[in-house]
Short mmCIF file of C-alpha atoms and ligand atoms in Angstrom, two decimals:
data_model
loop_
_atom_site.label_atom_id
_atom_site.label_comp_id
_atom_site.label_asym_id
_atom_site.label_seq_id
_atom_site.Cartn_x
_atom_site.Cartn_y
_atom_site.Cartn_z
CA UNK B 53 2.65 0.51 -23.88
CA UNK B 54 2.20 1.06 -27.56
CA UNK B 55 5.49 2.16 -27.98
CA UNK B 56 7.79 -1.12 -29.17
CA UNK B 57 7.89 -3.96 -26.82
CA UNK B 58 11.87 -4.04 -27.18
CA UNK B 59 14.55 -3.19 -25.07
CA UNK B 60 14.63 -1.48 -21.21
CA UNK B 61 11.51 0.44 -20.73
CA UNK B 62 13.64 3.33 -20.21
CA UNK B 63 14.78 3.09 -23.95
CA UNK B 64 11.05 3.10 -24.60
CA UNK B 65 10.19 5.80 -22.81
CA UNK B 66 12.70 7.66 -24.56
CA UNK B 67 11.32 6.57 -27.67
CA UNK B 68 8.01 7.39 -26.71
CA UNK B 69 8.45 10.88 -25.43
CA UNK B 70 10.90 12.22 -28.52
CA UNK B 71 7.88 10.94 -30.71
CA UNK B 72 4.93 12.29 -29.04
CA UNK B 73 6.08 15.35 -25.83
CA UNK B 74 6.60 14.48 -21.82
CA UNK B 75 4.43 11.87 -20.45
CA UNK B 76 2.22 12.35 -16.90
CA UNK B 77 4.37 11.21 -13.61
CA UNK B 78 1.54 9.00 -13.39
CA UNK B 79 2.01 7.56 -16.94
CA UNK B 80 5.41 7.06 -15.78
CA UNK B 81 5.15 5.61 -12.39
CA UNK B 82 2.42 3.23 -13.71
CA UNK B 83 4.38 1.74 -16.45
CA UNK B 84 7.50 1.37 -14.54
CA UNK B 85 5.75 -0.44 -11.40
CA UNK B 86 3.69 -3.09 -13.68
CA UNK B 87 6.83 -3.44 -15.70
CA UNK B 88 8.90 -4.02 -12.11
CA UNK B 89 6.66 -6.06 -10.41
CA UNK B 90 5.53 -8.61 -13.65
CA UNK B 91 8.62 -10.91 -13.39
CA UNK B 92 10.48 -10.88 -10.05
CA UNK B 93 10.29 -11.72 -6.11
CA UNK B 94 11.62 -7.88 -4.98
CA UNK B 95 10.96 -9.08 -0.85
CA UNK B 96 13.64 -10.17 1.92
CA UNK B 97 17.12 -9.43 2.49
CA UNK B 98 18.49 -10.63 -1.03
CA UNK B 99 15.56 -8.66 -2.54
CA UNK B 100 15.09 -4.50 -2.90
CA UNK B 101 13.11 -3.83 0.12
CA UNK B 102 11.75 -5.71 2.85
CA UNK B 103 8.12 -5.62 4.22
CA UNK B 104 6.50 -5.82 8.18
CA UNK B 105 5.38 -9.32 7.75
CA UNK B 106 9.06 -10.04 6.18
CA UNK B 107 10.30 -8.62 9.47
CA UNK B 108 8.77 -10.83 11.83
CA UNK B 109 5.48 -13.06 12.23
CA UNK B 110 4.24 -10.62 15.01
CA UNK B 111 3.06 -8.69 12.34
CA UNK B 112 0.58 -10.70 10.58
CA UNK B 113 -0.34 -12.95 13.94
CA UNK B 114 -1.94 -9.56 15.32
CA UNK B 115 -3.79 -8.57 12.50
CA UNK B 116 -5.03 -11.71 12.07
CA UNK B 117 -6.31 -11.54 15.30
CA UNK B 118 -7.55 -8.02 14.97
CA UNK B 119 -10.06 -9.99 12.17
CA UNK B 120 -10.84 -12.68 14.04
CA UNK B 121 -11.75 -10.74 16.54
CA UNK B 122 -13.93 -8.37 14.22
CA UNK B 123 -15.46 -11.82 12.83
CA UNK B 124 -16.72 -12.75 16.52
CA UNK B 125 -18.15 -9.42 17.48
CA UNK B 126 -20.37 -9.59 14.24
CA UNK B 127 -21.47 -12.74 15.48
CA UNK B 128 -19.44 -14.97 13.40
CA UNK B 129 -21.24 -15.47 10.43
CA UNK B 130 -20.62 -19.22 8.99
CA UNK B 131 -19.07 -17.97 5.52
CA UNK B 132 -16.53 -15.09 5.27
CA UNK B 133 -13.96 -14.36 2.29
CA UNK B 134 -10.13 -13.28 3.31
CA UNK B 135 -9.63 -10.73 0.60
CA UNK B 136 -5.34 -9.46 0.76
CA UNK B 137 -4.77 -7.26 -1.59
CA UNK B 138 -1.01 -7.58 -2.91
CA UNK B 139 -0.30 -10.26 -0.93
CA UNK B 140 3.81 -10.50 -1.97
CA UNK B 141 5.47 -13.97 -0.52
CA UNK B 142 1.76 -14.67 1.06
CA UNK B 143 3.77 -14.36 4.52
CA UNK B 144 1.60 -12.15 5.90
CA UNK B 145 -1.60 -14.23 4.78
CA UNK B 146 0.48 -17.40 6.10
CA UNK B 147 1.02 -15.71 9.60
CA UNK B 148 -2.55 -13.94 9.71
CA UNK B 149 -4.63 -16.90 8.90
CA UNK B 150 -2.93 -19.55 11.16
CA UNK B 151 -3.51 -17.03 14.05
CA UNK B 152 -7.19 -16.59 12.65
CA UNK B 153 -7.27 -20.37 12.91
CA UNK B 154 -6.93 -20.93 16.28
CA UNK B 155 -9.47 -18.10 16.85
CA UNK B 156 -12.13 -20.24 15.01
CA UNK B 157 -11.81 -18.45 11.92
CA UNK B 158 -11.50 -20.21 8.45
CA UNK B 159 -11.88 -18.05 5.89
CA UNK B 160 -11.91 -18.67 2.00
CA UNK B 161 -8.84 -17.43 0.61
CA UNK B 162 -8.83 -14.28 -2.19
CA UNK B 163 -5.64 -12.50 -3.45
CA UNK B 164 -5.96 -9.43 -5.27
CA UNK B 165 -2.37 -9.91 -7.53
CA UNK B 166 -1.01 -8.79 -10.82
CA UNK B 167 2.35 -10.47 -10.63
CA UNK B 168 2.91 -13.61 -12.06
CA UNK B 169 6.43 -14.49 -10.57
CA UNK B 170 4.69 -13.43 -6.75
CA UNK B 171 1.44 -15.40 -7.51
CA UNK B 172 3.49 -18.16 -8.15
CA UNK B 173 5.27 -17.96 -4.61
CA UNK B 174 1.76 -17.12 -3.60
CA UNK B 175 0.29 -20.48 -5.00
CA UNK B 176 3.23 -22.60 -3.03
CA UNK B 177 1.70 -21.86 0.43
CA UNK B 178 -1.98 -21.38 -0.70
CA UNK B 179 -2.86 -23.76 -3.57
CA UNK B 180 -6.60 -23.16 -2.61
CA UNK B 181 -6.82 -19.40 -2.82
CA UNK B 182 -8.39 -17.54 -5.86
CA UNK B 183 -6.59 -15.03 -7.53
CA UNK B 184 -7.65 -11.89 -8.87
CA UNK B 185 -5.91 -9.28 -11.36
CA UNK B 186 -8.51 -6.33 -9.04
CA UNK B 187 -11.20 -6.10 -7.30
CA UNK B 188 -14.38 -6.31 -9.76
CA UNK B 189 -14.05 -10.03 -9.41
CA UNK B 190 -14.11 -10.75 -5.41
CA UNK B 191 -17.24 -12.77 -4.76
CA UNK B 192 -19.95 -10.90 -3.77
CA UNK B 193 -22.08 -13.74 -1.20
CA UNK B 194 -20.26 -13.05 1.65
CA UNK B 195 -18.26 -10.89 4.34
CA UNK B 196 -15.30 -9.68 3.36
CA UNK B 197 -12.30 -9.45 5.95
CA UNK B 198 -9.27 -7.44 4.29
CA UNK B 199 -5.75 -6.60 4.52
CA UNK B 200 -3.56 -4.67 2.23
CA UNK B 201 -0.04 -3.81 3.93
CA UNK B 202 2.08 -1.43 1.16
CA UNK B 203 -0.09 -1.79 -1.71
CA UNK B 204 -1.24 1.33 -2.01
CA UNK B 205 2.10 3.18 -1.97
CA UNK B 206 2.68 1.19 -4.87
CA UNK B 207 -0.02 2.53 -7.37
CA UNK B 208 1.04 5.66 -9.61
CA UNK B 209 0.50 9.29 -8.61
CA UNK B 210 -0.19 12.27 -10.38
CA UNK B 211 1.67 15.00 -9.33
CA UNK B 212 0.45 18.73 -10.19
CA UNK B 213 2.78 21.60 -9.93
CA UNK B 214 2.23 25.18 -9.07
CA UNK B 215 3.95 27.33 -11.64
CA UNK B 216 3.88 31.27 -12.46
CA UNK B 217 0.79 30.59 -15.04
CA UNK B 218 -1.13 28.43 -12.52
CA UNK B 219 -1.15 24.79 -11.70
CA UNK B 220 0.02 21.91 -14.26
CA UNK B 221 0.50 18.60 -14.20
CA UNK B 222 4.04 17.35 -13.68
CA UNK B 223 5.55 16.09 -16.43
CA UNK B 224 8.75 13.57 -17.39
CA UNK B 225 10.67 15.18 -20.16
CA UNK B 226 14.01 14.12 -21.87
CA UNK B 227 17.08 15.12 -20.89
CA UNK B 228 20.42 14.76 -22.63
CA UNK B 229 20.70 10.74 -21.81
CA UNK B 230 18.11 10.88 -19.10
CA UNK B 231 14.89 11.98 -17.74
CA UNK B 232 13.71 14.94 -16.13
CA UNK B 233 10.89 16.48 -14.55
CA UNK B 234 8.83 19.71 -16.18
CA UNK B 235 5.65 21.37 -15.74
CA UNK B 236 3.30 20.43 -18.21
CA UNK B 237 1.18 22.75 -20.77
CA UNK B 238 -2.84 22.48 -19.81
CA UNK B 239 -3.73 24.36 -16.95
CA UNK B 240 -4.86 21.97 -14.01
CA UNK B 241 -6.40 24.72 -11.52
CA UNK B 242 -9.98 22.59 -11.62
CA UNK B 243 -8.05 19.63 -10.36
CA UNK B 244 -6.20 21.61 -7.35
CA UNK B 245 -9.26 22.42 -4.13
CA UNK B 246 -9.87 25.90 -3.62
CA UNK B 247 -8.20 26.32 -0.32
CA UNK B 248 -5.21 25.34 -1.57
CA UNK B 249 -5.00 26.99 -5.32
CA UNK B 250 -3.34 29.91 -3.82
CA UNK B 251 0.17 27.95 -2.40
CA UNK B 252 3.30 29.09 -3.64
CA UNK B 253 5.25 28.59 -6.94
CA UNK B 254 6.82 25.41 -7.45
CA UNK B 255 4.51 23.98 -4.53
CA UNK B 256 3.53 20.45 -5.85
CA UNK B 257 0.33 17.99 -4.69
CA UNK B 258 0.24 14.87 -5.19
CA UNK B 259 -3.23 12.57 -6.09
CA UNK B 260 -3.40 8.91 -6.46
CA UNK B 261 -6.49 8.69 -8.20
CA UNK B 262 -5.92 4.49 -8.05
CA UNK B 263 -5.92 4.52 -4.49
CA UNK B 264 -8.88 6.28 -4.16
CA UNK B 265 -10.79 4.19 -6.53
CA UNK B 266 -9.44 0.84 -4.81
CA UNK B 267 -10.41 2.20 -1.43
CA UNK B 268 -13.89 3.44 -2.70
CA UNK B 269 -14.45 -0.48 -3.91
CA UNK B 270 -13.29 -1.88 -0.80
CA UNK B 271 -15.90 0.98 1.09
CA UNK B 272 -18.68 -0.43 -1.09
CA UNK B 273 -18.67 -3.89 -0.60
CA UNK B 274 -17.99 -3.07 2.99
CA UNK B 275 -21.76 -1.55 2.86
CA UNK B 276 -23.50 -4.41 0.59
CA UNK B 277 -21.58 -7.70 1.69
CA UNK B 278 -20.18 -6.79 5.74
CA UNK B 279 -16.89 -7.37 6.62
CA UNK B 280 -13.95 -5.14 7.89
CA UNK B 281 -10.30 -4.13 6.67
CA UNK B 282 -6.97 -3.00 7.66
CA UNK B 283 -4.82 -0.64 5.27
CA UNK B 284 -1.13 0.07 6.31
CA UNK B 285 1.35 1.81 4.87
CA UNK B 286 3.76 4.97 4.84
CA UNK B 287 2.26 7.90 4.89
CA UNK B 288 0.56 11.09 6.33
CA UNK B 289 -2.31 11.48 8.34
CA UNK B 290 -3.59 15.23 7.60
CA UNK B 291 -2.85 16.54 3.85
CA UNK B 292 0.47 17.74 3.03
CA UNK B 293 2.67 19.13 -0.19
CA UNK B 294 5.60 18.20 -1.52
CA UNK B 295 6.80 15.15 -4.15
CA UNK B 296 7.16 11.78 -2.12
CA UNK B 297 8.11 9.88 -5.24
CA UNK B 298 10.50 7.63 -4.81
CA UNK B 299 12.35 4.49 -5.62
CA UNK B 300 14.91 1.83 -3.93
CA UNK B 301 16.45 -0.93 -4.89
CA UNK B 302 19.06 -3.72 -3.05
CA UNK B 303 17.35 -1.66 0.03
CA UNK B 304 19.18 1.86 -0.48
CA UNK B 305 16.95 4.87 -1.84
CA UNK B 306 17.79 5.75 -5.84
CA UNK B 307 16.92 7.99 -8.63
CA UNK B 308 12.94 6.99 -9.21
CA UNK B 309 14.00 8.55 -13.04
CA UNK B 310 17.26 6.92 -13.35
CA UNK B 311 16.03 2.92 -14.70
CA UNK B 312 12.21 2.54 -14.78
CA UNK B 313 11.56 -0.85 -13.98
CA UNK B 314 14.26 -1.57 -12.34
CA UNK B 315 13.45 -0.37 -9.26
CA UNK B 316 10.29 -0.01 -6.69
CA UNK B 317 8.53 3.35 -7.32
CA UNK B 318 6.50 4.11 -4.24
CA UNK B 319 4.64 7.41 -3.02
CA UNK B 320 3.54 8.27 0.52
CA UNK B 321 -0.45 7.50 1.18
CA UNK B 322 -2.66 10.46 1.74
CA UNK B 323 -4.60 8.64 4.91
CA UNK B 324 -7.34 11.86 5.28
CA UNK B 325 -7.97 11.34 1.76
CA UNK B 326 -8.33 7.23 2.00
CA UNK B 327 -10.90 7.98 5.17
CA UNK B 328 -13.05 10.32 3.09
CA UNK B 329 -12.90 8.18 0.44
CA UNK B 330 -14.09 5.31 2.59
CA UNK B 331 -16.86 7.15 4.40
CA UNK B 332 -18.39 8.74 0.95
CA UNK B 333 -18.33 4.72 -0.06
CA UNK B 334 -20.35 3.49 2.87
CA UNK B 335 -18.01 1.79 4.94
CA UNK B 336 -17.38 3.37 8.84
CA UNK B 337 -13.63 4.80 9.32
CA UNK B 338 -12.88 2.93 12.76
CA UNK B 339 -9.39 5.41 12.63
CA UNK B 340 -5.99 5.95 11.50
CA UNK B 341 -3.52 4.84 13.77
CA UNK B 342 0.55 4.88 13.92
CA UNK B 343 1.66 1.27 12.92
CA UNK B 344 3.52 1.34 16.70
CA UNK B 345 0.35 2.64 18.87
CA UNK B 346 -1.67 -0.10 17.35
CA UNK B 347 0.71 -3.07 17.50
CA UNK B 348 0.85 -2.29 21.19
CA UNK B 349 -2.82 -2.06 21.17
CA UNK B 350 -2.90 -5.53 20.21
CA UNK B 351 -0.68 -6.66 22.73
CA UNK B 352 3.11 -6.92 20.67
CA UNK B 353 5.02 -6.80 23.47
CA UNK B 354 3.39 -9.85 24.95
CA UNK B 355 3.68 -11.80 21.73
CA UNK B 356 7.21 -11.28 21.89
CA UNK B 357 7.61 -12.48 25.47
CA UNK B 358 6.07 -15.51 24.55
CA UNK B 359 7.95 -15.91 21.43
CA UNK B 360 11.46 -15.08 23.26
CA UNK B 361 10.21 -17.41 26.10
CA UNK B 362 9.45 -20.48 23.86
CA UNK B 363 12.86 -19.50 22.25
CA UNK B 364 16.06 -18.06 24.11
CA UNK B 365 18.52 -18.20 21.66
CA UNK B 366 16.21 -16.26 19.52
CA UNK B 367 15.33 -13.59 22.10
CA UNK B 368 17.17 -10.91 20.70
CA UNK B 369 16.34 -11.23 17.02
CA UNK B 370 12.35 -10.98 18.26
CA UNK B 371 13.42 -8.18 19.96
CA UNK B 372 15.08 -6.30 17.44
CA UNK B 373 12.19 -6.68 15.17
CA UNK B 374 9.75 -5.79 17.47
CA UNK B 375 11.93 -2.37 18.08
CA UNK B 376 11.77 -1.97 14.28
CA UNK B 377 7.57 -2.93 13.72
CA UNK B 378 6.88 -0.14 16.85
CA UNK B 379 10.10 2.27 17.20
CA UNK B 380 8.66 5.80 16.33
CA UNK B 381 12.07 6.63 14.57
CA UNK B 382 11.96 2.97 12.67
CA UNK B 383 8.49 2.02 11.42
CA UNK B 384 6.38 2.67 14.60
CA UNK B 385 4.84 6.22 13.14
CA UNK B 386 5.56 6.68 9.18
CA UNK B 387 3.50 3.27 8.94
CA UNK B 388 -0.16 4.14 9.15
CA UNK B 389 -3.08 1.66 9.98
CA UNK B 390 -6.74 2.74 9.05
CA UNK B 391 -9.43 0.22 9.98
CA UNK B 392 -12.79 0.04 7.57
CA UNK B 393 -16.06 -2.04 9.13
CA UNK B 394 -19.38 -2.39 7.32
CA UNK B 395 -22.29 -0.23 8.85
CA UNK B 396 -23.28 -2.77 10.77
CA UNK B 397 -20.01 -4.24 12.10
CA UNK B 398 -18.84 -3.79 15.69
CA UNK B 399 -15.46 -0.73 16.61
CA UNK B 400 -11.93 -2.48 16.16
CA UNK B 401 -9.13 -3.10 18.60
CA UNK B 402 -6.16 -0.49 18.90
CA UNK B 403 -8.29 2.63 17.49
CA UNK B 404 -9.76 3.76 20.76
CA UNK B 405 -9.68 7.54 20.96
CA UNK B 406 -6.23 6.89 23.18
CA UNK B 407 -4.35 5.46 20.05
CA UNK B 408 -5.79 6.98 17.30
CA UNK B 409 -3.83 9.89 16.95
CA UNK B 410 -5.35 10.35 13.59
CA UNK B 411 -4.68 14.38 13.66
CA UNK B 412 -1.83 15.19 11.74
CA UNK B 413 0.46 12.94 14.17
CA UNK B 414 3.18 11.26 12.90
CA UNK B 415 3.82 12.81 9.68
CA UNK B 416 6.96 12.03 7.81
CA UNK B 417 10.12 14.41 7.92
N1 SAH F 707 1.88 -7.01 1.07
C1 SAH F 707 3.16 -7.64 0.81
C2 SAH F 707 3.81 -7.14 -0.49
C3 SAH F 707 3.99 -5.66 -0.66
S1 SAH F 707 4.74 -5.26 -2.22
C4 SAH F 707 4.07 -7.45 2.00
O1 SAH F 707 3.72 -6.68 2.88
O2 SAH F 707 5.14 -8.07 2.04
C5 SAH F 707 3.35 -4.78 -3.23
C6 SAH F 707 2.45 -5.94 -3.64
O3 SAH F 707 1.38 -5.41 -4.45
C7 SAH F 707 3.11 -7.01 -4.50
O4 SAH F 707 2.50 -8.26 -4.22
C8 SAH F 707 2.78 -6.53 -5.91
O5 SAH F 707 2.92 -7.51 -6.89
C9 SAH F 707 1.37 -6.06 -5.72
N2 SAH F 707 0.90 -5.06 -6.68
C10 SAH F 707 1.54 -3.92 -7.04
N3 SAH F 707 0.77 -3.19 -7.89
C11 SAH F 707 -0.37 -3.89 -8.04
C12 SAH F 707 -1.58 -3.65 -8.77
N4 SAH F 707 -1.74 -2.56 -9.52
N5 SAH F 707 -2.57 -4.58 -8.69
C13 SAH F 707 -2.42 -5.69 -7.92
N6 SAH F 707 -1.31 -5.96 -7.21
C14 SAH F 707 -0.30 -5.08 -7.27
#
């Protein structure tokens, strides 16, 4: 930011906002995730939160498979880039690929990542891959097979706010030694669709305009290069309203506005908007799926037989996680899956009409 490059960034938002009026949730929530991701490892137990492939290598094993398996029904075409976008610790990429492996697939290795401190944990199990600060510079000659698990929860919303004078955007204002949230000054109606313009005071929607333009990129080379992706994350399946902003840190839910920076700011995905996004861009929607439906699609249960088989003492621990991958109180319908394939590319695994459940299923309390 422009503001000073001292102290906490909350002391420079303070700085910033007494000097020049409330900044844009999004302004906010951007600054505080680039600032919070730059310079630590935030994954695992001793971290703030802990991620599916974190949890257990199930998760990455079957959706490595999934694009193996997407990489043989286009006839396996000799040269295919592994794009992950936000690939943390690289577990999931570790786990993925060796699965891919066995399946006969070898892909070259692209991470989309703008930490330095997780590229460097990154580099330790993948000193071949190529990184990439976003998407403009994947390489263009060939397929693309992608996976981005809880990246997209992780790029900044804008949140709009239905007030007595119309809609604004929602603000962060001062407070006596903190922040607080207020509707903005310049009408936003334009930015609000017509069907829902009319929804009662105080009602707030919520955009993520970064999303949409990552998932319109990764729709677009789906159509010129070929290929096929998997997105997961929290989120809802048919719009809703409501703020979803929120942070944690040492794994308990905080105050997103009490230390910016300091802890994960995420927001729930809008999955109907990511589809149309994705369809306007070229690529086919294969579906949205709950994370649980489609792990058992893929056959989780008998991963974890083997796993449990090839190590009793372990049983129980493989068991427990795969309770909290496919539980639908735990992750097994908050987390999302929505498959992408190029015009051209064969349907997916796990989004038969039977597990789809992409109508408003699922949604978060
Ligand atoms: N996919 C991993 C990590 C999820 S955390 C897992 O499932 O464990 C979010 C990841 O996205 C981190 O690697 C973070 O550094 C990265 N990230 C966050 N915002 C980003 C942005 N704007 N551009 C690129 N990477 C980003």
């Amino acid at each position: 930011m422009s503001e000073g490059t001292g102290g906490t960034l909350k002391a420079q938002f303070r700085r910033l906002i007494a000097a020049t009026g409330p900044i844009g949730v999004m302004h906010y929530m951007g600054e505080a995730n680039a600032r919070y991701y730059a310079a630590r490892d935030p994954l695992g137990t001793a971290g703030d939160f802990i991620t599916a492939p974190e949890i257990s290598q199930m998760f990455g094993e079957l959706l490595g498979l999934w694009l193996a398996d997407m990489w043989h029904r286009a006839g396996a075409p000799a040269r295919v880039h592994y794009v992950e976008l936000g690939p943390g610790r690289g577990t999931l990429a570790s786990d993925a690929l060796r699965a891919a492996a066995k399946a006969g697939l070898n892909p070259e290795v692209q991470f989309v990542e703008t930490s330095d401190a997780l590229r460097e944990i990154q580099r330790q199990a993948f000193p071949g891959a190529t990184w990439h600060h976003d998407l403009s510079t994947l390489p263009t000659d060939a397929p693309i097979l992608l996976i981005a698990n809880e990246f997209l929860d992780a790029l900044p919303i804008r949140q709009l706010v239905k007030t007595s004078g119309g809609w604004r955007e929602r603000m962060v204002a001062l407070e006596e030694d903190g922040f607080v949230c207020a509707a903005g000054q310049k009408p936003m109606d334009a930015a609000i669709p017509e069907a829902r313009r009319d929804a009662p005071e105080g009602t707030i929607v919520e955009t993520c305009p970064g999303a949409a333009s990552v998932i319109r990129e990764v729709a677009e080379r789906l159509a010129a290069q070929g290929g096929a992706g998997l997105i997961v994350d929290y989120g809802y399946a048919a719009p809703q309203t409501g703020s979803t902003l929120q942070a944690v840190r040492a794994h308990r839910k905080v105050d997103p506005f009490a230390d910016p920076g300091e802890a994960d700011l995420t927001a729930h995905v809008d999955f109907a908007a990511m589809a149309d996004v994705a369809q306007a861009g070229g690529a086919r929607w294969l579906g949205t799926a709950p994370q649980g439906a489609f792990l058992r699609g893929l056959g989780i249960e008998a991963r974890a037989q083997a796993l449990a088989a090839a190590a009793p003492a372990q049983a129980a621990e493989i068991g427990a996680a795969m309770e909290r991958l496919v539980a639908p109180e735990q992750m097994g319908e908050l987390f999302k899956v929505m498959g992408l394939a190029a015009p051209g590319w064969p349907g997916g695994a796990g989004f038969a009409a039977d597990v789809a459940g992409q109508s408003g299923e699922g949604e978060p309390g």
